[in-house]
Amino acid sequence: MSNKSMAVGLLVSLFTATLAAAGCPTLESRPPEGASQKPAFEGQTRACALKSNVAFEVTVLARGLEHPWSVEPLPDGSLLVTERPGRMRIVSATGNVGEPLAGLPRVDARGQGGLLDAALSPMFDNDRTIYWSYSEPREGGNATSVARGVLSRDARSLEQVRVIFRAQPTYDGTMHFGSRLAFAQDGMLHITLGDRSDRNMRPQAQAMDSHMGKTLRITPEGRPAPGNPFIAKAGALPEIWSIGHRNVQAAAFDAQGRFWIVEHGTRGGDELNLIEGGKNYGWPLQAYGIEYSGGAIGGAVTNLPGHQQPVYYWDPVIAPSGAQFYTGDAFPEWKGSLFIGALKEKRLVRVAIEGVRVAGEEHLLVDRGQRIRDVRQGRDGSLYMVTDEARGELWRLSPRR
Ligand SMILES: [Ca+2]
Ligand SMILES: [Ca+2]
């Protein structure tokens, strides 16, 4: 081989293999949007690429779901699915798509709004209670609300439906509603909300008299949860748990009971955060990445004293929606991993976590080319996903037979 071809070969390998600080190959080799930005600590972005040795198969259980947003496995193996235009359905374990459940309130389904997340009561086996979030049409606009109802004996309708929480303020917009629902081990319901996207609304992520850009913690009846960090603070809304978020569409508790969220940043600023009550996660004062229009974000600061750093960030972004810590027996190698749906990058992201750091990242289901909106684990240890398409699909990922 000539010196020239050796030099070319070396150049090619330099450009194709990007190494994490730890010296291992990374998945990401594109240049970051925040070209001059530096992570706050080693491993905060571009972690080592993982490759699991797992034999799985994906079964398409249902097709033709209109922009499904949430999938919740039910105790009998069937799946509760929401469709953003305002329908909730039960799909049987073998893929029979049921009629929309009756009894849901109206939703404002423009833009990113509509019927969003659903969560089962921790006592669902006994109380058959379902919680859901949605953009509620209101005088002067809309905002995220949470309702609950009891699934009827014939599983065709929701009964005793009641709105238990209404985020404030009402705003006339169609973006950044949040809104995942997750029950903690103590039985309290955590809600994640967005900042409503428009520049005039952004500062509300830091405003204590607004629910926007926060995570919230309420009782199953919708009251501020006892022990909330700002419950006795004058001028602060008592439901607030954490502040400074942009738009959170992914949230999950791990096996230790820790609360994690994955939030949409702008170009180059998607974040994984470990949430502690009372803490400030920075938006829009502290952020990675740049504006969609180009140029620096707000204060253009990635490390502001008194504000929490993300455990991990993606630049370029994945656009995260839906999250699940794997605890099942079907895939022992994946125990403890965090699975995240990726909209923009159209894949399932697996993140291995050690302590409070990301140890590695793997991307799965890349070749299917669909926006993954939600991922949840069934009692059988399978992972269930819905895809955010006009004719969206419901998938089961299970051990290969
Ligand atoms: Ca859910
Ligand atoms: Ca942040």
CSV table of C-alpha atoms and ligand atoms in Angstrom, one decimal:
chain,number,residue,atom,x,y,z
A,1,MET,CA,0.0,0.0,0.0
A,2,SER,CA,1.3,3.4,-0.9
A,3,ASN,CA,1.9,6.1,1.7
A,4,LYS,CA,-0.9,8.1,0.1
A,5,SER,CA,-3.5,5.4,0.3
A,6,MET,CA,-2.5,4.7,3.9
A,7,ALA,CA,-3.0,8.4,4.8
A,8,VAL,CA,-6.4,8.4,3.1
A,9,GLY,CA,-7.4,5.2,5.1
A,10,LEU,CA,-6.3,6.8,8.3
A,11,LEU,CA,-8.3,10.0,7.5
A,12,VAL,CA,-11.4,7.9,6.7
A,13,SER,CA,-11.1,6.0,10.0
A,14,LEU,CA,-10.7,9.2,11.9
A,15,PHE,CA,-13.9,10.5,10.5
A,16,THR,CA,-16.0,7.4,10.9
A,17,ALA,CA,-15.1,6.2,14.3
A,18,THR,CA,-15.9,8.8,17.0
A,19,LEU,CA,-14.7,8.0,20.4
A,20,ALA,CA,-16.2,8.8,23.8
A,21,ALA,CA,-14.0,10.4,26.3
A,22,ALA,CA,-13.6,6.9,27.8
A,23,GLY,CA,-12.0,5.8,24.6
A,24,CYS,CA,-14.8,3.5,23.3
A,25,PRO,CA,-16.7,4.0,20.0
A,26,THR,CA,-19.9,6.2,20.2
A,27,LEU,CA,-23.1,5.9,18.2
A,28,GLU,CA,-23.0,9.6,17.3
A,29,SER,CA,-20.5,10.9,14.8
A,30,ARG,CA,-22.3,13.9,13.4
A,31,PRO,CA,-21.0,17.3,14.6
A,32,PRO,CA,-22.9,18.8,17.5
A,33,GLU,CA,-25.2,21.8,17.0
A,34,GLY,CA,-23.7,23.5,20.0
A,35,ALA,CA,-20.3,23.4,18.4
A,36,SER,CA,-18.4,25.3,21.1
A,37,GLN,CA,-20.2,23.7,24.0
A,38,LYS,CA,-18.5,21.3,26.4
A,39,PRO,CA,-20.2,18.8,28.7
A,40,ALA,CA,-20.1,19.5,32.4
A,41,PHE,CA,-18.6,16.1,33.2
A,42,GLU,CA,-17.2,13.1,31.4
A,43,GLY,CA,-19.9,10.9,29.9
A,44,GLN,CA,-22.6,13.6,29.9
A,45,THR,CA,-23.1,13.1,26.1
A,46,ARG,CA,-21.9,10.7,23.4
A,47,ALA,CA,-21.6,7.7,25.8
A,48,CYS,CA,-20.1,4.4,24.7
A,49,ALA,CA,-22.0,2.5,22.1
A,50,LEU,CA,-23.6,-0.7,23.5
A,51,LYS,CA,-24.5,-3.8,21.5
A,52,SER,CA,-26.7,-6.2,23.4
A,53,ASN,CA,-26.7,-9.9,22.7
A,54,VAL,CA,-30.4,-10.4,22.8
A,55,ALA,CA,-32.6,-12.4,20.5
A,56,PHE,CA,-35.9,-10.6,20.1
A,57,GLU,CA,-38.8,-10.4,17.6
A,58,VAL,CA,-41.2,-7.6,17.0
A,59,THR,CA,-44.9,-8.4,16.3
A,60,VAL,CA,-47.1,-5.7,14.8
A,61,LEU,CA,-50.2,-6.2,16.9
A,62,ALA,CA,-52.3,-3.4,15.3
A,63,ARG,CA,-52.2,-1.0,12.4
A,64,GLY,CA,-54.2,2.1,11.5
A,65,LEU,CA,-54.2,3.8,14.9
A,66,GLU,CA,-54.3,7.6,14.5
A,67,HIS,CA,-51.4,9.2,16.1
A,68,PRO,CA,-51.4,6.9,19.2
A,69,TRP,CA,-49.7,8.7,22.2
A,70,SER,CA,-49.8,6.2,25.0
A,71,VAL,CA,-49.8,2.4,25.5
A,72,GLU,CA,-50.6,0.9,28.9
A,73,PRO,CA,-50.5,-2.9,29.3
A,74,LEU,CA,-53.6,-4.1,31.2
A,75,PRO,CA,-53.4,-7.0,33.7
A,76,ASP,CA,-55.1,-9.5,31.3
A,77,GLY,CA,-52.5,-8.9,28.6
A,78,SER,CA,-54.6,-6.5,26.5
A,79,LEU,CA,-53.4,-3.0,25.8
A,80,LEU,CA,-54.9,0.4,26.6
A,81,VAL,CA,-54.1,2.8,23.8
A,82,THR,CA,-54.8,6.5,23.4
A,83,GLU,CA,-55.1,8.2,20.0
A,84,ARG,CA,-54.3,11.9,20.0
A,85,PRO,CA,-57.6,13.0,18.3
A,86,GLY,CA,-59.4,12.0,21.4
A,87,ARG,CA,-60.0,8.2,21.4
A,88,MET,CA,-59.1,5.6,24.0
A,89,ARG,CA,-59.3,1.9,22.9
A,90,ILE,CA,-58.4,-1.5,24.2
A,91,VAL,CA,-56.5,-3.8,21.9
A,92,SER,CA,-56.5,-7.4,22.8
A,93,ALA,CA,-53.3,-9.4,23.3
A,94,THR,CA,-53.8,-10.9,19.8
A,95,GLY,CA,-54.4,-7.5,18.2
A,96,ASN,CA,-58.2,-7.1,18.0
A,97,VAL,CA,-58.7,-3.3,18.1
A,98,GLY,CA,-61.8,-2.4,20.2
A,99,GLU,CA,-64.2,0.4,19.6
A,100,PRO,CA,-63.4,3.8,21.3
A,101,LEU,CA,-64.3,3.8,25.0
A,102,ALA,CA,-67.3,6.1,25.7
A,103,GLY,CA,-67.4,8.8,28.3
A,104,LEU,CA,-64.2,10.8,27.6
A,105,PRO,CA,-64.4,14.6,27.8
A,106,ARG,CA,-63.6,16.7,24.7
A,107,VAL,CA,-60.0,17.5,23.8
A,108,ASP,CA,-58.4,20.3,21.8
A,109,ALA,CA,-56.6,18.2,19.2
A,110,ARG,CA,-54.9,20.9,17.2
A,111,GLY,CA,-51.1,20.8,16.8
A,112,GLN,CA,-49.5,18.7,19.5
A,113,GLY,CA,-52.6,18.7,21.6
A,114,GLY,CA,-55.3,16.1,22.1
A,115,LEU,CA,-55.7,13.0,24.2
A,116,LEU,CA,-52.2,12.3,25.5
A,117,ASP,CA,-51.0,10.0,28.2
A,118,ALA,CA,-52.8,7.4,30.2
A,119,ALA,CA,-51.8,5.7,33.5
A,120,LEU,CA,-53.4,2.9,35.5
A,121,SER,CA,-54.2,3.4,39.1
A,122,PRO,CA,-51.6,1.5,41.2
A,123,MET,CA,-54.7,-0.4,42.5
A,124,PHE,CA,-56.2,-1.0,39.1
A,125,ASP,CA,-56.8,-4.7,39.7
A,126,ASN,CA,-59.3,-3.6,42.4
A,127,ASP,CA,-60.5,-0.1,41.4
A,128,ARG,CA,-60.3,-0.3,37.6
A,129,THR,CA,-59.4,3.3,37.6
A,130,ILE,CA,-57.6,5.0,34.6
A,131,TYR,CA,-56.0,8.4,34.7
A,132,TRP,CA,-55.3,10.4,31.5
A,133,SER,CA,-53.9,13.7,30.4
A,134,TYR,CA,-55.2,15.9,27.6
A,135,SER,CA,-55.2,19.4,26.2
A,136,GLU,CA,-58.5,20.7,27.5
A,137,PRO,CA,-60.4,23.2,25.4
A,138,ARG,CA,-61.1,26.2,27.7
A,139,GLU,CA,-62.4,29.7,27.5
A,140,GLY,CA,-59.6,31.7,25.9
A,141,GLY,CA,-57.5,28.7,24.8
A,142,ASN,CA,-56.5,25.4,26.3
A,143,ALA,CA,-54.1,23.7,28.8
A,144,THR,CA,-53.2,20.3,30.0
A,145,SER,CA,-55.7,18.7,32.4
A,146,VAL,CA,-55.8,15.3,34.1
A,147,ALA,CA,-59.0,13.3,34.4
A,148,ARG,CA,-59.8,9.9,35.8
A,149,GLY,CA,-62.5,7.4,35.4
A,150,VAL,CA,-63.5,3.8,36.2
A,151,LEU,CA,-63.4,1.3,33.4
A,152,SER,CA,-66.9,-0.3,33.2
A,153,ARG,CA,-67.4,-4.0,33.8
A,154,ASP,CA,-68.0,-4.6,30.0
A,155,ALA,CA,-64.8,-2.5,29.3
A,156,ARG,CA,-66.7,-0.3,26.8
A,157,SER,CA,-66.8,3.0,28.7
A,158,LEU,CA,-65.4,5.1,31.4
A,159,GLU,CA,-67.7,5.9,34.4
A,160,GLN,CA,-67.5,8.4,37.2
A,161,VAL,CA,-65.3,10.5,35.0
A,162,ARG,CA,-63.9,13.5,36.9
A,163,VAL,CA,-61.3,16.2,36.0
A,164,ILE,CA,-58.9,16.1,39.0
A,165,PHE,CA,-56.3,18.7,37.9
A,166,ARG,CA,-56.2,21.7,35.6
A,167,ALA,CA,-52.8,23.2,34.8
A,168,GLN,CA,-52.7,27.0,34.8
A,169,PRO,CA,-52.6,29.3,33.0
A,170,THR,CA,-54.9,28.7,30.1
A,171,TYR,CA,-53.1,29.7,26.9
A,172,ASP,CA,-54.1,30.0,23.2
A,173,GLY,CA,-51.5,27.7,21.6
A,174,THR,CA,-51.0,24.3,20.2
A,175,MET,CA,-47.6,23.2,21.4
A,176,HIS,CA,-45.7,21.8,24.4
A,177,PHE,CA,-48.4,20.3,26.6
A,178,GLY,CA,-46.1,17.7,28.2
A,179,SER,CA,-47.6,15.4,29.6
A,180,ARG,CA,-46.6,12.0,31.0
A,181,LEU,CA,-48.3,10.6,34.1
A,182,ALA,CA,-46.4,8.3,36.5
A,183,PHE,CA,-47.3,7.0,39.9
A,184,ALA,CA,-44.6,6.9,42.5
A,185,GLN,CA,-44.1,4.1,45.0
A,186,ASP,CA,-45.8,6.3,47.7
A,187,GLY,CA,-49.0,6.4,45.5
A,188,MET,CA,-48.6,10.1,44.5
A,189,LEU,CA,-49.1,11.0,40.8
A,190,HIS,CA,-46.3,12.8,39.0
A,191,ILE,CA,-47.2,15.0,36.0
A,192,THR,CA,-44.8,16.5,33.5
A,193,LEU,CA,-45.6,19.7,31.7
A,194,GLY,CA,-44.2,21.8,28.8
A,195,ASP,CA,-43.5,25.5,28.5
A,196,ARG,CA,-46.1,26.0,25.6
A,197,SER,CA,-43.2,26.7,23.2
A,198,ASP,CA,-43.8,30.4,22.3
A,199,ARG,CA,-41.1,32.9,23.4
A,200,ASN,CA,-43.5,34.9,25.5
A,201,MET,CA,-44.4,31.7,27.5
A,202,ARG,CA,-40.9,30.4,28.1
A,203,PRO,CA,-40.2,32.5,31.2
A,204,GLN,CA,-43.1,30.6,32.9
A,205,ALA,CA,-40.8,27.6,33.2
A,206,GLN,CA,-39.1,29.6,36.0
A,207,ALA,CA,-42.3,31.3,37.4
A,208,MET,CA,-43.6,29.8,40.6
A,209,ASP,CA,-47.2,31.0,39.9
A,210,SER,CA,-47.4,28.9,36.7
A,211,HIS,CA,-47.6,25.1,36.2
A,212,MET,CA,-45.9,25.4,32.8
A,213,GLY,CA,-42.4,23.9,32.4
A,214,LYS,CA,-42.7,22.0,35.7
A,215,THR,CA,-43.1,18.5,37.0
A,216,LEU,CA,-46.0,18.3,39.5
A,217,ARG,CA,-46.9,15.9,42.3
A,218,ILE,CA,-50.5,15.4,43.3
A,219,THR,CA,-52.6,12.9,45.3
A,220,PRO,CA,-54.8,10.5,43.3
A,221,GLU,CA,-57.7,12.8,44.1
A,222,GLY,CA,-55.9,15.8,42.5
A,223,ARG,CA,-54.8,17.7,45.6
A,224,PRO,CA,-51.3,19.0,46.1
A,225,ALA,CA,-49.3,16.1,47.6
A,226,PRO,CA,-48.3,16.3,51.2
A,227,GLY,CA,-44.6,17.2,51.6
A,228,ASN,CA,-44.3,19.1,48.3
A,229,PRO,CA,-41.3,21.4,48.4
A,230,PHE,CA,-43.2,24.7,47.8
A,231,ILE,CA,-46.5,23.8,49.4
A,232,ALA,CA,-46.1,26.5,52.1
A,233,LYS,CA,-44.4,29.1,50.0
A,234,ALA,CA,-46.3,32.3,49.3
A,235,GLY,CA,-46.9,32.9,45.6
A,236,ALA,CA,-45.9,29.3,44.5
A,237,LEU,CA,-48.4,26.8,43.2
A,238,PRO,CA,-48.5,23.9,45.7
A,239,GLU,CA,-48.5,21.1,43.1
A,240,ILE,CA,-44.9,22.0,41.9
A,241,TRP,CA,-42.3,19.3,42.3
A,242,SER,CA,-39.5,20.6,40.1
A,243,ILE,CA,-39.0,23.6,37.8
A,244,GLY,CA,-37.2,24.7,34.7
A,245,HIS,CA,-38.3,22.2,32.0
A,246,ARG,CA,-38.9,22.8,28.3
A,247,ASN,CA,-41.2,20.0,27.3
A,248,VAL,CA,-41.3,16.6,29.0
A,249,GLN,CA,-43.0,13.7,27.1
A,250,ALA,CA,-41.1,10.9,28.8
A,251,ALA,CA,-41.0,10.0,32.5
A,252,ALA,CA,-40.3,6.8,34.5
A,253,PHE,CA,-39.6,5.6,37.9
A,254,ASP,CA,-36.6,3.1,38.3
A,255,ALA,CA,-36.6,0.1,40.5
A,256,GLN,CA,-35.2,2.1,43.4
A,257,GLY,CA,-38.1,4.6,43.1
A,258,ARG,CA,-36.1,7.4,41.6
A,259,PHE,CA,-37.9,9.6,39.2
A,260,TRP,CA,-36.3,10.2,35.7
A,261,ILE,CA,-37.6,12.4,32.9
A,262,VAL,CA,-36.4,12.8,29.3
A,263,GLU,CA,-37.1,16.2,27.9
A,264,HIS,CA,-37.2,17.8,24.5
A,265,GLY,CA,-34.6,20.5,24.0
A,266,THR,CA,-34.2,22.8,21.1
A,267,ARG,CA,-31.6,21.8,18.4
A,268,GLY,CA,-28.9,19.9,20.3
A,269,GLY,CA,-30.4,19.9,23.8
A,270,ASP,CA,-32.5,16.8,24.6
A,271,GLU,CA,-31.9,15.9,28.3
A,272,LEU,CA,-32.1,13.0,30.6
A,273,ASN,CA,-32.7,14.3,34.1
A,274,LEU,CA,-32.9,12.6,37.5
A,275,ILE,CA,-35.6,14.6,39.3
A,276,GLU,CA,-35.4,15.7,42.9
A,277,GLY,CA,-38.2,17.7,44.6
A,278,GLY,CA,-37.6,21.4,44.8
A,279,LYS,CA,-34.7,21.5,42.2
A,280,ASN,CA,-34.4,23.8,39.2
A,281,TYR,CA,-33.5,22.1,35.9
A,282,GLY,CA,-32.5,25.3,34.2
A,283,TRP,CA,-34.8,26.0,31.2
A,284,PRO,CA,-34.6,28.6,29.6
A,285,LEU,CA,-31.6,30.0,31.6
A,286,GLN,CA,-29.4,27.0,31.2
A,287,ALA,CA,-29.5,24.8,28.2
A,288,TYR,CA,-27.4,22.8,25.7
A,289,GLY,CA,-27.8,23.3,21.9
A,290,ILE,CA,-29.1,26.2,19.9
A,291,GLU,CA,-32.4,27.8,18.8
A,292,TYR,CA,-34.3,26.1,15.9
A,293,SER,CA,-33.8,29.3,14.0
A,294,GLY,CA,-30.0,29.1,14.8
A,295,GLY,CA,-28.1,31.2,17.3
A,296,ALA,CA,-27.7,30.9,21.1
A,297,ILE,CA,-30.6,30.1,23.5
A,298,GLY,CA,-31.6,32.8,26.0
A,299,GLY,CA,-28.7,33.3,28.3
A,300,ALA,CA,-26.6,30.9,26.2
A,301,VAL,CA,-25.3,29.3,29.4
A,302,THR,CA,-24.7,25.5,29.7
A,303,ASN,CA,-23.6,25.6,33.4
A,304,LEU,CA,-25.4,28.0,35.7
A,305,PRO,CA,-24.7,27.8,39.4
A,306,GLY,CA,-27.7,26.6,41.4
A,307,HIS,CA,-29.3,24.8,38.4
A,308,GLN,CA,-29.2,21.0,37.9
A,309,GLN,CA,-27.1,19.5,35.2
A,310,PRO,CA,-28.8,16.9,33.0
A,311,VAL,CA,-27.4,13.4,33.7
A,312,TYR,CA,-27.0,13.1,29.9
A,313,TYR,CA,-27.8,15.1,26.8
A,314,TRP,CA,-28.2,14.4,23.1
A,315,ASP,CA,-26.7,16.7,20.5
A,316,PRO,CA,-28.0,16.2,17.8
A,317,VAL,CA,-31.3,15.3,19.4
A,318,ILE,CA,-33.4,12.1,19.4
A,319,ALA,CA,-36.8,13.8,20.3
A,320,PRO,CA,-37.7,11.6,23.2
A,321,SER,CA,-41.2,10.4,24.0
A,322,GLY,CA,-42.2,7.6,26.4
A,323,ALA,CA,-39.8,5.9,28.8
A,324,GLN,CA,-39.6,2.6,30.7
A,325,PHE,CA,-37.0,1.1,33.1
A,326,TYR,CA,-36.8,-2.5,32.2
A,327,THR,CA,-37.5,-4.8,35.2
A,328,GLY,CA,-38.7,-8.0,33.5
A,329,ASP,CA,-37.3,-11.5,33.3
A,330,ALA,CA,-37.8,-12.0,29.5
A,331,PHE,CA,-34.6,-10.1,28.8
A,332,PRO,CA,-32.2,-10.5,31.7
A,333,GLU,CA,-29.4,-8.5,29.9
A,334,TRP,CA,-31.7,-5.5,29.8
A,335,LYS,CA,-32.6,-5.3,33.5
A,336,GLY,CA,-32.1,-1.8,34.8
A,337,SER,CA,-31.9,-0.3,31.3
A,338,LEU,CA,-33.9,2.8,30.4
A,339,PHE,CA,-35.8,2.5,27.1
A,340,ILE,CA,-36.9,5.7,25.4
A,341,GLY,CA,-39.0,6.3,22.3
A,342,ALA,CA,-37.4,8.5,19.7
A,343,LEU,CA,-39.6,10.5,17.4
A,344,LYS,CA,-37.2,12.4,15.1
A,345,GLU,CA,-34.6,9.7,15.0
A,346,LYS,CA,-37.3,7.0,14.6
A,347,ARG,CA,-35.9,4.3,16.9
A,348,LEU,CA,-35.9,2.8,20.3
A,349,VAL,CA,-33.1,4.1,22.5
A,350,ARG,CA,-31.6,2.0,25.3
A,351,VAL,CA,-29.6,3.7,27.9
A,352,ALA,CA,-27.6,1.8,30.5
A,353,ILE,CA,-27.4,3.6,33.8
A,354,GLU,CA,-24.9,3.1,36.6
A,355,GLY,CA,-25.6,5.1,39.7
A,356,VAL,CA,-26.4,8.6,38.5
A,357,ARG,CA,-24.4,8.3,35.2
A,358,VAL,CA,-25.1,6.9,31.7
A,359,ALA,CA,-22.7,4.0,31.1
A,360,GLY,CA,-23.7,3.4,27.4
A,361,GLU,CA,-26.3,3.8,24.7
A,362,GLU,CA,-27.8,1.5,22.1
A,363,HIS,CA,-30.2,2.2,19.3
A,364,LEU,CA,-32.8,-0.5,18.3
A,365,LEU,CA,-35.5,-0.9,15.7
A,366,VAL,CA,-33.8,1.7,13.5
A,367,ASP,CA,-34.7,0.0,10.2
A,368,ARG,CA,-38.5,0.2,10.9
A,369,GLY,CA,-38.4,4.0,10.3
A,370,GLN,CA,-41.3,5.0,12.5
A,371,ARG,CA,-41.6,7.7,15.2
A,372,ILE,CA,-41.8,5.8,18.5
A,373,ARG,CA,-44.2,7.7,20.8
A,374,ASP,CA,-44.4,5.5,23.8
A,375,VAL,CA,-42.8,2.3,25.3
A,376,ARG,CA,-44.1,0.3,28.2
A,377,GLN,CA,-43.3,-3.0,29.8
A,378,GLY,CA,-46.0,-5.7,30.0
A,379,ARG,CA,-46.4,-8.1,32.9
A,380,ASP,CA,-45.0,-10.8,30.5
A,381,GLY,CA,-41.7,-8.8,30.3
A,382,SER,CA,-42.3,-7.8,26.7
A,383,LEU,CA,-42.0,-4.2,25.6
A,384,TYR,CA,-45.0,-2.6,24.0
A,385,MET,CA,-44.6,0.5,21.7
A,386,VAL,CA,-46.9,2.8,19.7
A,387,THR,CA,-45.7,4.8,16.7
A,388,ASP,CA,-46.7,8.4,16.1
A,389,GLU,CA,-48.0,8.1,12.5
A,390,ALA,CA,-51.3,9.0,10.8
A,391,ARG,CA,-51.7,5.2,10.6
A,392,GLY,CA,-49.7,4.3,13.7
A,393,GLU,CA,-48.8,0.9,14.9
A,394,LEU,CA,-48.8,-1.1,18.1
A,395,TRP,CA,-45.7,-3.3,18.5
A,396,ARG,CA,-44.8,-6.1,20.9
A,397,LEU,CA,-41.0,-6.7,21.4
A,398,SER,CA,-40.6,-10.2,22.9
A,399,PRO,CA,-38.0,-13.0,23.1
A,400,ARG,CA,-37.5,-14.7,19.7
A,401,ARG,CA,-39.3,-18.0,19.6
B,1,CA,CA,-48.6,6.1,30.2
B,2,CA,CA,-32.1,21.4,31.9
